[in-house]
Amino acid sequence: MSDSEAQPVRISSEPAQLQALEPMLEKVREAVGDVPALLAIAEEIGQTAPKPGEGNTAKLWELLASVTAVDVAAGRVLEPHLDAVAILAQAADPTTPEGAWGVFAAEGPGLKLEAKRDNTGSYVLNGSKPWCSLAAQLDGAVITAHTEDNSRAAFAVNLEDPGVSCETPQWTSRGLQEIPSGTVHFDQVPATPVGGEGWCFTRPGFAWGGMGVAACWLGGAVAVARDFTTALAKGADNGREPDQIALASLGEVDRIITSVTGYLAQAAERIDAGELDSRGADTTDTSGPSAWSEALRIRGTVAAAVERVQTVVTQNLGPAPLAFNEAYGKRMADLSLYIRQHHAMRDDAQLGALTLKGERQW
């Protein structure tokens, strides 16, 4: 791992402001690989962390990026907890989360989670939900389910309910090994509605949360870039000055990270100014700029930047660190899997459709 392993990632704050993150980042560094400890840290952070759209969105994203720069899996633990806290706070009748939470919104072929009212008028969940990361170790989650009119709504659920059973997946990936994502089964599990039907996906906070994931991806790319810089500096100290190709590659990495960081800073400022507070993933309404189209741009831009940084660095450093440097190899594998949450050309196609309808600034 690089010498700057607990160094914060700057998006817009002054360096002195970022120094306040260092003790927490050191705690994260010491807890790498220890999921219960990381969940406890996430719970602690969630008590004071900024929420998107409340004036400190850039500081929230710096927090996410900084933790992910220490360890990608740690960022993967923190982000869904903070997202759940934000979702619950944004709801008209908020639920106060206790313990560590996640957000489960994925769908899968042959699997369906249904929410129906029981004879008391309360909602219960039945069915299965795929891609539920760390479900067996979480206290609660915001979960999307199909309602009786076949729309999707969000619910707050106690994952310690006896009707919840978590599969242990056969996780063969080298990446995110400590955060397997399996299928969870629900049998008459009580659920509290969060917002109304369709609210979860149409609120602007849905898009803001997607941008927060991109901030995590950026943190991973910054860590890879720091690994590269450290390797070149150590080589120079040992008499191997970087050649023109290595310097050009480092220059490209610097350009990429600087431009992406600036884009996130601008987006955070627009969110806090109320310029991106219309519509989440509602693609039927194109009456002006939406948070969702901006989320698609940011996620696509950051994902492409991460992949390019990884390619440039691995081409320069070769196979040795992948084979013999545990921290570097883990980071590369974790990050490669994490950015596959981006849907690549499918998201670009969705953005293209919005662009064609006039949702663009050019």
Tab-separated table of C-alpha atoms in Angstrom:
chain	number	residue	atom	x	y	z
A	1	MET	CA	0.000	0.000	0.000
A	2	SER	CA	1.161	3.534	-0.656
A	3	ASP	CA	2.648	5.779	2.008
A	4	SER	CA	-0.488	7.951	1.817
A	5	GLU	CA	-2.797	5.121	2.832
A	6	ALA	CA	-4.783	7.227	5.350
A	7	GLN	CA	-4.659	10.453	3.358
A	8	PRO	CA	-8.031	12.097	2.641
A	9	VAL	CA	-9.296	12.670	-0.887
A	10	ARG	CA	-9.981	16.310	-1.682
A	11	ILE	CA	-12.983	17.317	-3.793
A	12	SER	CA	-13.492	20.922	-2.714
A	13	SER	CA	-12.507	21.346	0.952
A	14	GLU	CA	-9.410	23.155	2.124
A	15	PRO	CA	-6.553	20.859	3.233
A	16	ALA	CA	-6.957	21.970	6.851
A	17	GLN	CA	-10.602	20.869	6.795
A	18	LEU	CA	-9.635	17.457	5.458
A	19	GLN	CA	-7.225	16.869	8.321
A	20	ALA	CA	-10.238	16.264	10.566
A	21	LEU	CA	-10.851	13.022	8.649
A	22	GLU	CA	-7.440	11.542	9.383
A	23	PRO	CA	-8.164	9.935	12.801
A	24	MET	CA	-11.235	8.211	11.405
A	25	LEU	CA	-9.324	7.065	8.323
A	26	GLU	CA	-6.659	5.589	10.579
A	27	LYS	CA	-9.395	3.607	12.363
A	28	VAL	CA	-10.577	2.343	8.978
A	29	ARG	CA	-7.031	1.358	8.035
A	30	GLU	CA	-6.675	-0.664	11.226
A	31	ALA	CA	-10.022	-2.389	10.579
A	32	VAL	CA	-9.354	-3.490	6.978
A	33	GLY	CA	-10.690	-7.009	6.486
A	34	ASP	CA	-12.646	-6.942	9.767
A	35	VAL	CA	-16.254	-6.500	8.621
A	36	PRO	CA	-17.853	-6.205	12.089
A	37	ALA	CA	-15.355	-3.466	12.951
A	38	LEU	CA	-16.032	-1.686	9.641
A	39	LEU	CA	-19.777	-1.891	10.248
A	40	ALA	CA	-19.297	-0.377	13.701
A	41	ILE	CA	-17.265	2.442	12.158
A	42	ALA	CA	-19.961	2.984	9.530
A	43	GLU	CA	-22.610	3.195	12.251
A	44	GLU	CA	-20.502	5.739	14.125
A	45	ILE	CA	-19.871	7.823	11.015
A	46	GLY	CA	-23.558	7.742	10.109
A	47	GLN	CA	-24.461	9.623	13.269
A	48	THR	CA	-22.715	12.810	12.129
A	49	ALA	CA	-22.024	12.441	8.394
A	50	PRO	CA	-23.504	15.058	6.057
A	51	LYS	CA	-26.551	14.064	4.021
A	52	PRO	CA	-26.760	14.862	0.313
A	53	GLY	CA	-28.587	18.033	-0.634
A	54	GLU	CA	-28.279	19.676	2.771
A	55	GLY	CA	-25.383	22.015	2.031
A	56	ASN	CA	-22.367	19.746	2.529
A	57	THR	CA	-22.683	17.242	-0.305
A	58	ALA	CA	-19.038	17.655	-1.329
A	59	LYS	CA	-17.937	16.866	2.234
A	60	LEU	CA	-20.075	13.696	2.173
A	61	TRP	CA	-18.438	12.644	-1.078
A	62	GLU	CA	-14.975	13.444	0.288
A	63	LEU	CA	-15.764	11.183	3.224
A	64	LEU	CA	-16.857	8.338	0.921
A	65	ALA	CA	-13.893	8.802	-1.413
A	66	SER	CA	-11.414	9.012	1.452
A	67	VAL	CA	-12.597	5.808	3.122
A	68	THR	CA	-12.562	3.971	-0.223
A	69	ALA	CA	-9.040	5.234	-0.887
A	70	VAL	CA	-7.944	3.520	2.329
A	71	ASP	CA	-9.710	0.282	1.363
A	72	VAL	CA	-12.279	-0.254	-1.382
A	73	ALA	CA	-14.192	-2.817	0.656
A	74	ALA	CA	-14.421	-0.363	3.553
A	75	GLY	CA	-16.038	2.146	1.219
A	76	ARG	CA	-18.371	-0.588	0.027
A	77	VAL	CA	-19.441	-1.098	3.660
A	78	LEU	CA	-19.878	2.591	4.467
A	79	GLU	CA	-21.708	3.815	1.363
A	80	PRO	CA	-24.928	1.743	1.673
A	81	HIS	CA	-25.244	2.542	5.380
A	82	LEU	CA	-25.014	6.284	4.712
A	83	ASP	CA	-27.397	5.883	1.777
A	84	ALA	CA	-29.942	4.116	3.997
A	85	VAL	CA	-29.632	6.863	6.618
A	86	ALA	CA	-30.218	9.491	3.912
A	87	ILE	CA	-33.208	7.653	2.419
A	88	LEU	CA	-34.886	7.305	5.800
A	89	ALA	CA	-34.259	10.987	6.564
A	90	GLN	CA	-35.743	12.041	3.218
A	91	ALA	CA	-38.977	10.118	3.810
A	92	ALA	CA	-42.039	12.046	4.961
A	93	ASP	CA	-42.392	9.787	8.014
A	94	PRO	CA	-38.759	8.974	8.740
A	95	THR	CA	-37.580	5.840	10.501
A	96	THR	CA	-34.598	6.240	12.815
A	97	PRO	CA	-32.082	3.524	11.920
A	98	GLU	CA	-30.468	1.584	14.725
A	99	GLY	CA	-27.325	-0.419	14.075
A	100	ALA	CA	-25.777	-0.974	10.650
A	101	TRP	CA	-28.050	-0.779	7.595
A	102	GLY	CA	-27.948	-1.565	3.904
A	103	VAL	CA	-29.972	-0.769	0.802
A	104	PHE	CA	-31.272	-3.677	-1.301
A	105	ALA	CA	-32.859	-2.578	-4.577
A	106	ALA	CA	-31.533	-5.087	-7.123
A	107	GLU	CA	-33.772	-7.389	-9.141
A	108	GLY	CA	-32.898	-10.817	-10.542
A	109	PRO	CA	-34.399	-13.314	-12.997
A	110	GLY	CA	-36.765	-15.761	-11.336
A	111	LEU	CA	-36.771	-13.822	-8.071
A	112	LYS	CA	-39.457	-11.480	-6.811
A	113	LEU	CA	-40.080	-9.812	-3.473
A	114	GLU	CA	-43.705	-8.849	-2.852
A	115	ALA	CA	-45.194	-6.479	-0.285
A	116	LYS	CA	-48.811	-7.058	0.684
A	117	ARG	CA	-51.005	-5.916	3.540
A	118	ASP	CA	-51.979	-8.504	6.125
A	119	ASN	CA	-55.307	-8.655	7.930
A	120	THR	CA	-54.236	-5.842	10.244
A	121	GLY	CA	-53.457	-3.513	7.358
A	122	SER	CA	-49.707	-3.672	7.902
A	123	TYR	CA	-47.251	-4.638	5.173
A	124	VAL	CA	-45.405	-7.945	5.149
A	125	LEU	CA	-42.751	-9.129	2.699
A	126	ASN	CA	-42.656	-12.503	0.989
A	127	GLY	CA	-40.236	-13.722	-1.639
A	128	SER	CA	-36.562	-13.352	-2.424
A	129	LYS	CA	-34.140	-10.508	-3.079
A	130	PRO	CA	-30.770	-10.979	-4.842
A	131	TRP	CA	-27.488	-9.126	-4.318
A	132	CYS	CA	-27.998	-8.374	-0.627
A	133	SER	CA	-24.500	-7.515	0.554
A	134	LEU	CA	-23.683	-8.453	4.167
A	135	ALA	CA	-27.361	-9.095	4.932
A	136	ALA	CA	-26.527	-11.657	7.624
A	137	GLN	CA	-24.421	-9.062	9.474
A	138	LEU	CA	-26.723	-6.048	9.179
A	139	ASP	CA	-29.403	-4.924	11.599
A	140	GLY	CA	-31.761	-3.451	9.036
A	141	ALA	CA	-32.166	-2.412	5.428
A	142	VAL	CA	-34.157	-0.271	3.070
A	143	ILE	CA	-35.560	-2.796	0.614
A	144	THR	CA	-37.591	-2.347	-2.569
A	145	ALA	CA	-40.492	-4.706	-3.198
A	146	HIS	CA	-43.359	-5.086	-5.642
A	147	THR	CA	-46.694	-3.894	-4.293
A	148	GLU	CA	-50.113	-5.263	-5.149
A	149	ASP	CA	-50.498	-2.946	-8.155
A	150	ASN	CA	-47.041	-4.181	-9.314
A	151	SER	CA	-45.272	-0.888	-8.742
A	152	ARG	CA	-42.127	-0.822	-6.616
A	153	ALA	CA	-41.893	0.792	-3.220
A	154	ALA	CA	-39.303	0.999	-0.471
A	155	PHE	CA	-39.662	-0.499	2.981
A	156	ALA	CA	-37.642	-0.446	6.185
A	157	VAL	CA	-37.048	-3.983	7.413
A	158	ASN	CA	-35.528	-5.547	10.501
A	159	LEU	CA	-33.120	-8.157	9.147
A	160	GLU	CA	-33.038	-9.930	12.511
A	161	ASP	CA	-36.693	-10.947	12.093
A	162	PRO	CA	-37.101	-14.760	12.217
A	163	GLY	CA	-38.744	-14.687	8.786
A	164	VAL	CA	-35.493	-13.509	7.181
A	165	SER	CA	-33.050	-16.153	5.936
A	166	CYS	CA	-29.790	-15.327	4.184
A	167	GLU	CA	-28.066	-17.605	1.701
A	168	THR	CA	-24.306	-17.899	1.904
A	169	PRO	CA	-23.166	-17.391	-1.679
A	170	GLN	CA	-20.291	-19.242	-3.318
A	171	TRP	CA	-18.221	-16.102	-3.747
A	172	THR	CA	-15.387	-17.060	-6.087
A	173	SER	CA	-14.311	-13.530	-6.952
A	174	ARG	CA	-10.937	-12.242	-5.781
A	175	GLY	CA	-12.616	-8.855	-5.412
A	176	LEU	CA	-14.632	-7.806	-2.345
A	177	GLN	CA	-14.163	-11.218	-0.764
A	178	GLU	CA	-15.228	-9.983	2.665
A	179	ILE	CA	-18.485	-8.558	1.262
A	180	PRO	CA	-20.345	-11.430	-0.434
A	181	SER	CA	-23.729	-10.537	-1.887
A	182	GLY	CA	-26.226	-13.381	-1.638
A	183	THR	CA	-29.971	-13.903	-1.953
A	184	VAL	CA	-32.193	-13.207	1.041
A	185	HIS	CA	-35.559	-14.904	1.528
A	186	PHE	CA	-38.479	-13.283	3.328
A	187	ASP	CA	-41.396	-15.113	4.897
A	188	GLN	CA	-44.113	-12.885	6.359
A	189	VAL	CA	-41.581	-10.281	7.425
A	190	PRO	CA	-43.090	-7.037	8.784
A	191	ALA	CA	-42.112	-3.973	6.737
A	192	THR	CA	-42.562	-0.244	7.262
A	193	PRO	CA	-43.243	1.822	4.106
A	194	VAL	CA	-40.592	4.413	3.306
A	195	GLY	CA	-42.170	7.177	1.251
A	196	GLY	CA	-45.001	6.231	-1.093
A	197	GLU	CA	-45.215	3.870	-4.048
A	198	GLY	CA	-42.618	4.849	-6.608
A	199	TRP	CA	-41.139	7.488	-4.291
A	200	CYS	CA	-37.794	5.788	-3.810
A	201	PHE	CA	-36.855	5.958	-7.480
A	202	THR	CA	-38.373	9.310	-8.426
A	203	ARG	CA	-36.982	11.377	-5.541
A	204	PRO	CA	-33.857	13.377	-6.454
A	205	GLY	CA	-32.027	11.658	-3.595
A	206	PHE	CA	-32.007	8.448	-5.648
A	207	ALA	CA	-29.763	10.153	-8.182
A	208	TRP	CA	-27.690	11.818	-5.474
A	209	GLY	CA	-27.040	8.426	-3.930
A	210	GLY	CA	-25.870	7.102	-7.291
A	211	MET	CA	-23.404	9.973	-7.496
A	212	GLY	CA	-22.172	9.071	-4.009
A	213	VAL	CA	-21.249	5.612	-5.278
A	214	ALA	CA	-19.252	7.315	-8.036
A	215	ALA	CA	-17.407	9.270	-5.335
A	216	CYS	CA	-16.394	5.916	-3.847
A	217	TRP	CA	-15.135	4.770	-7.240
A	218	LEU	CA	-13.101	7.978	-7.511
A	219	GLY	CA	-11.533	7.244	-4.123
A	220	GLY	CA	-10.423	3.845	-5.383
A	221	ALA	CA	-8.868	5.427	-8.477
A	222	VAL	CA	-7.034	7.996	-6.346
A	223	ALA	CA	-5.575	5.181	-4.254
A	224	VAL	CA	-4.369	3.374	-7.388
A	225	ALA	CA	-2.810	6.621	-8.620
A	226	ARG	CA	-1.068	7.048	-5.265
A	227	ASP	CA	0.247	3.489	-5.535
A	228	PHE	CA	1.680	4.398	-8.942
A	229	THR	CA	3.268	7.621	-7.681
A	230	THR	CA	4.804	5.816	-4.706
A	231	ALA	CA	6.225	3.086	-6.942
A	232	LEU	CA	7.841	5.642	-9.271
A	233	ALA	CA	9.272	7.603	-6.350
A	234	LYS	CA	10.725	4.474	-4.740
A	235	GLY	CA	12.189	3.444	-8.061
A	236	ALA	CA	13.859	6.821	-8.381
A	237	ASP	CA	15.251	6.512	-4.847
A	238	ASN	CA	16.813	3.206	-5.925
A	239	GLY	CA	18.388	4.731	-9.017
A	240	ARG	CA	15.647	3.870	-11.532
A	241	GLU	CA	14.390	7.236	-12.739
A	242	PRO	CA	10.999	7.015	-14.502
A	243	ASP	CA	11.268	7.121	-18.269
A	244	GLN	CA	9.193	9.297	-20.581
A	245	ILE	CA	6.456	6.674	-20.874
A	246	ALA	CA	6.060	6.427	-17.099
A	247	LEU	CA	6.006	10.210	-16.750
A	248	ALA	CA	3.482	10.582	-19.582
A	249	SER	CA	1.317	7.932	-17.953
A	250	LEU	CA	1.458	9.688	-14.597
A	251	GLY	CA	0.552	12.935	-16.337
A	252	GLU	CA	-2.469	11.286	-17.929
A	253	VAL	CA	-3.565	9.866	-14.576
A	254	ASP	CA	-3.248	13.322	-13.028
A	255	ARG	CA	-5.379	14.866	-15.798
A	256	ILE	CA	-8.059	12.237	-15.379
A	257	ILE	CA	-8.349	12.504	-11.616
A	258	THR	CA	-8.208	16.294	-11.618
A	259	SER	CA	-10.977	16.605	-14.209
A	260	VAL	CA	-13.236	14.030	-12.569
A	261	THR	CA	-12.726	15.572	-9.137
A	262	GLY	CA	-13.677	18.965	-10.534
A	263	TYR	CA	-16.809	17.512	-12.086
A	264	LEU	CA	-17.903	16.021	-8.761
A	265	ALA	CA	-17.214	19.311	-6.969
A	266	GLN	CA	-19.370	21.156	-9.492
A	267	ALA	CA	-22.187	18.611	-9.193
A	268	ALA	CA	-22.130	18.782	-5.391
A	269	GLU	CA	-22.371	22.563	-5.552
A	270	ARG	CA	-25.335	22.346	-7.934
A	271	ILE	CA	-27.111	19.859	-5.669
A	272	ASP	CA	-26.709	22.109	-2.650
A	273	ALA	CA	-27.860	25.127	-4.679
A	274	GLY	CA	-31.109	23.336	-5.555
A	275	GLU	CA	-30.274	23.019	-9.250
A	276	LEU	CA	-30.491	19.207	-9.261
A	277	ASP	CA	-33.515	18.589	-7.071
A	278	SER	CA	-35.962	17.455	-9.754
A	279	ARG	CA	-36.679	13.791	-10.418
A	280	GLY	CA	-34.671	10.722	-9.666
A	281	ALA	CA	-34.933	7.897	-12.209
A	282	ASP	CA	-38.213	9.133	-13.737
A	283	THR	CA	-37.326	9.173	-17.434
A	284	THR	CA	-40.872	9.987	-18.551
A	285	ASP	CA	-40.611	13.603	-17.414
A	286	THR	CA	-38.043	15.662	-19.297
A	287	SER	CA	-39.262	19.139	-18.363
A	288	GLY	CA	-35.851	20.598	-17.679
A	289	PRO	CA	-32.588	19.252	-16.224
A	290	SER	CA	-32.934	16.307	-13.900
A	291	ALA	CA	-30.769	14.863	-11.177
A	292	TRP	CA	-30.950	11.481	-12.902
A	293	SER	CA	-29.407	12.563	-16.202
A	294	GLU	CA	-26.576	14.165	-14.261
A	295	ALA	CA	-26.133	10.990	-12.227
A	296	LEU	CA	-25.832	8.983	-15.447
A	297	ARG	CA	-23.185	11.400	-16.738
A	298	ILE	CA	-21.198	11.357	-13.521
A	299	ARG	CA	-21.324	7.605	-13.015
A	300	GLY	CA	-20.324	6.931	-16.622
A	301	THR	CA	-17.530	9.491	-16.545
A	302	VAL	CA	-16.107	8.232	-13.253
A	303	ALA	CA	-16.381	4.548	-14.218
A	304	ALA	CA	-14.507	5.209	-17.462
A	305	ALA	CA	-11.889	7.199	-15.567
A	306	VAL	CA	-11.374	4.392	-13.051
A	307	GLU	CA	-10.925	1.802	-15.766
A	308	ARG	CA	-8.458	4.006	-17.622
A	309	VAL	CA	-6.419	4.702	-14.479
A	310	GLN	CA	-6.296	0.985	-13.686
A	311	THR	CA	-5.190	0.183	-17.234
A	312	VAL	CA	-2.462	2.826	-17.329
A	313	VAL	CA	-1.079	1.875	-13.916
A	314	THR	CA	-1.066	-1.877	-14.520
A	315	GLN	CA	0.602	-1.412	-17.901
A	316	ASN	CA	3.367	0.570	-16.245
A	317	LEU	CA	3.885	-1.457	-13.075
A	318	GLY	CA	3.545	-4.822	-14.766
A	319	PRO	CA	2.681	-8.153	-13.106
A	320	ALA	CA	4.915	-7.986	-10.019
A	321	PRO	CA	2.669	-5.918	-7.698
A	322	LEU	CA	-0.414	-7.842	-8.815
A	323	ALA	CA	1.376	-11.061	-7.945
A	324	PHE	CA	3.235	-10.073	-4.771
A	325	ASN	CA	1.715	-6.887	-3.276
A	326	GLU	CA	-1.360	-7.930	-1.293
A	327	ALA	CA	-2.758	-4.427	-0.731
A	328	TYR	CA	-2.332	-3.386	-4.369
A	329	GLY	CA	-3.754	-6.649	-5.708
A	330	LYS	CA	-6.724	-6.446	-3.348
A	331	ARG	CA	-7.426	-2.860	-4.314
A	332	MET	CA	-7.344	-3.648	-8.025
A	333	ALA	CA	-9.629	-6.665	-7.662
A	334	ASP	CA	-12.045	-4.898	-5.296
A	335	LEU	CA	-12.281	-1.841	-7.519
A	336	SER	CA	-12.766	-3.828	-10.725
A	337	LEU	CA	-15.763	-5.589	-9.211
A	338	TYR	CA	-17.178	-2.489	-7.532
A	339	ILE	CA	-17.364	-0.420	-10.728
A	340	ARG	CA	-19.370	-3.161	-12.396
A	341	GLN	CA	-22.296	-1.664	-10.531
A	342	HIS	CA	-22.191	0.753	-13.441
A	343	HIS	CA	-24.263	-0.604	-16.321
A	344	ALA	CA	-21.898	0.720	-18.983
A	345	MET	CA	-23.522	1.044	-22.413
A	346	ARG	CA	-27.002	0.417	-21.029
A	347	ASP	CA	-26.683	3.511	-18.858
A	348	ASP	CA	-25.262	5.427	-21.806
A	349	ALA	CA	-28.267	4.358	-23.873
A	350	GLN	CA	-30.592	5.687	-21.173
A	351	LEU	CA	-28.623	8.933	-21.092
A	352	GLY	CA	-28.719	9.114	-24.892
A	353	ALA	CA	-32.506	8.833	-24.862
A	354	LEU	CA	-32.737	11.716	-22.396
A	355	THR	CA	-30.262	13.725	-24.432
A	356	LEU	CA	-32.319	13.187	-27.591
A	357	LYS	CA	-35.393	14.503	-25.781
A	358	GLY	CA	-33.555	17.719	-25.032
A	359	GLU	CA	-32.066	17.055	-21.603
A	360	ARG	CA	-28.644	18.475	-22.341
A	361	GLN	CA	-26.630	21.644	-21.811
A	362	TRP	CA	-24.911	21.842	-25.178
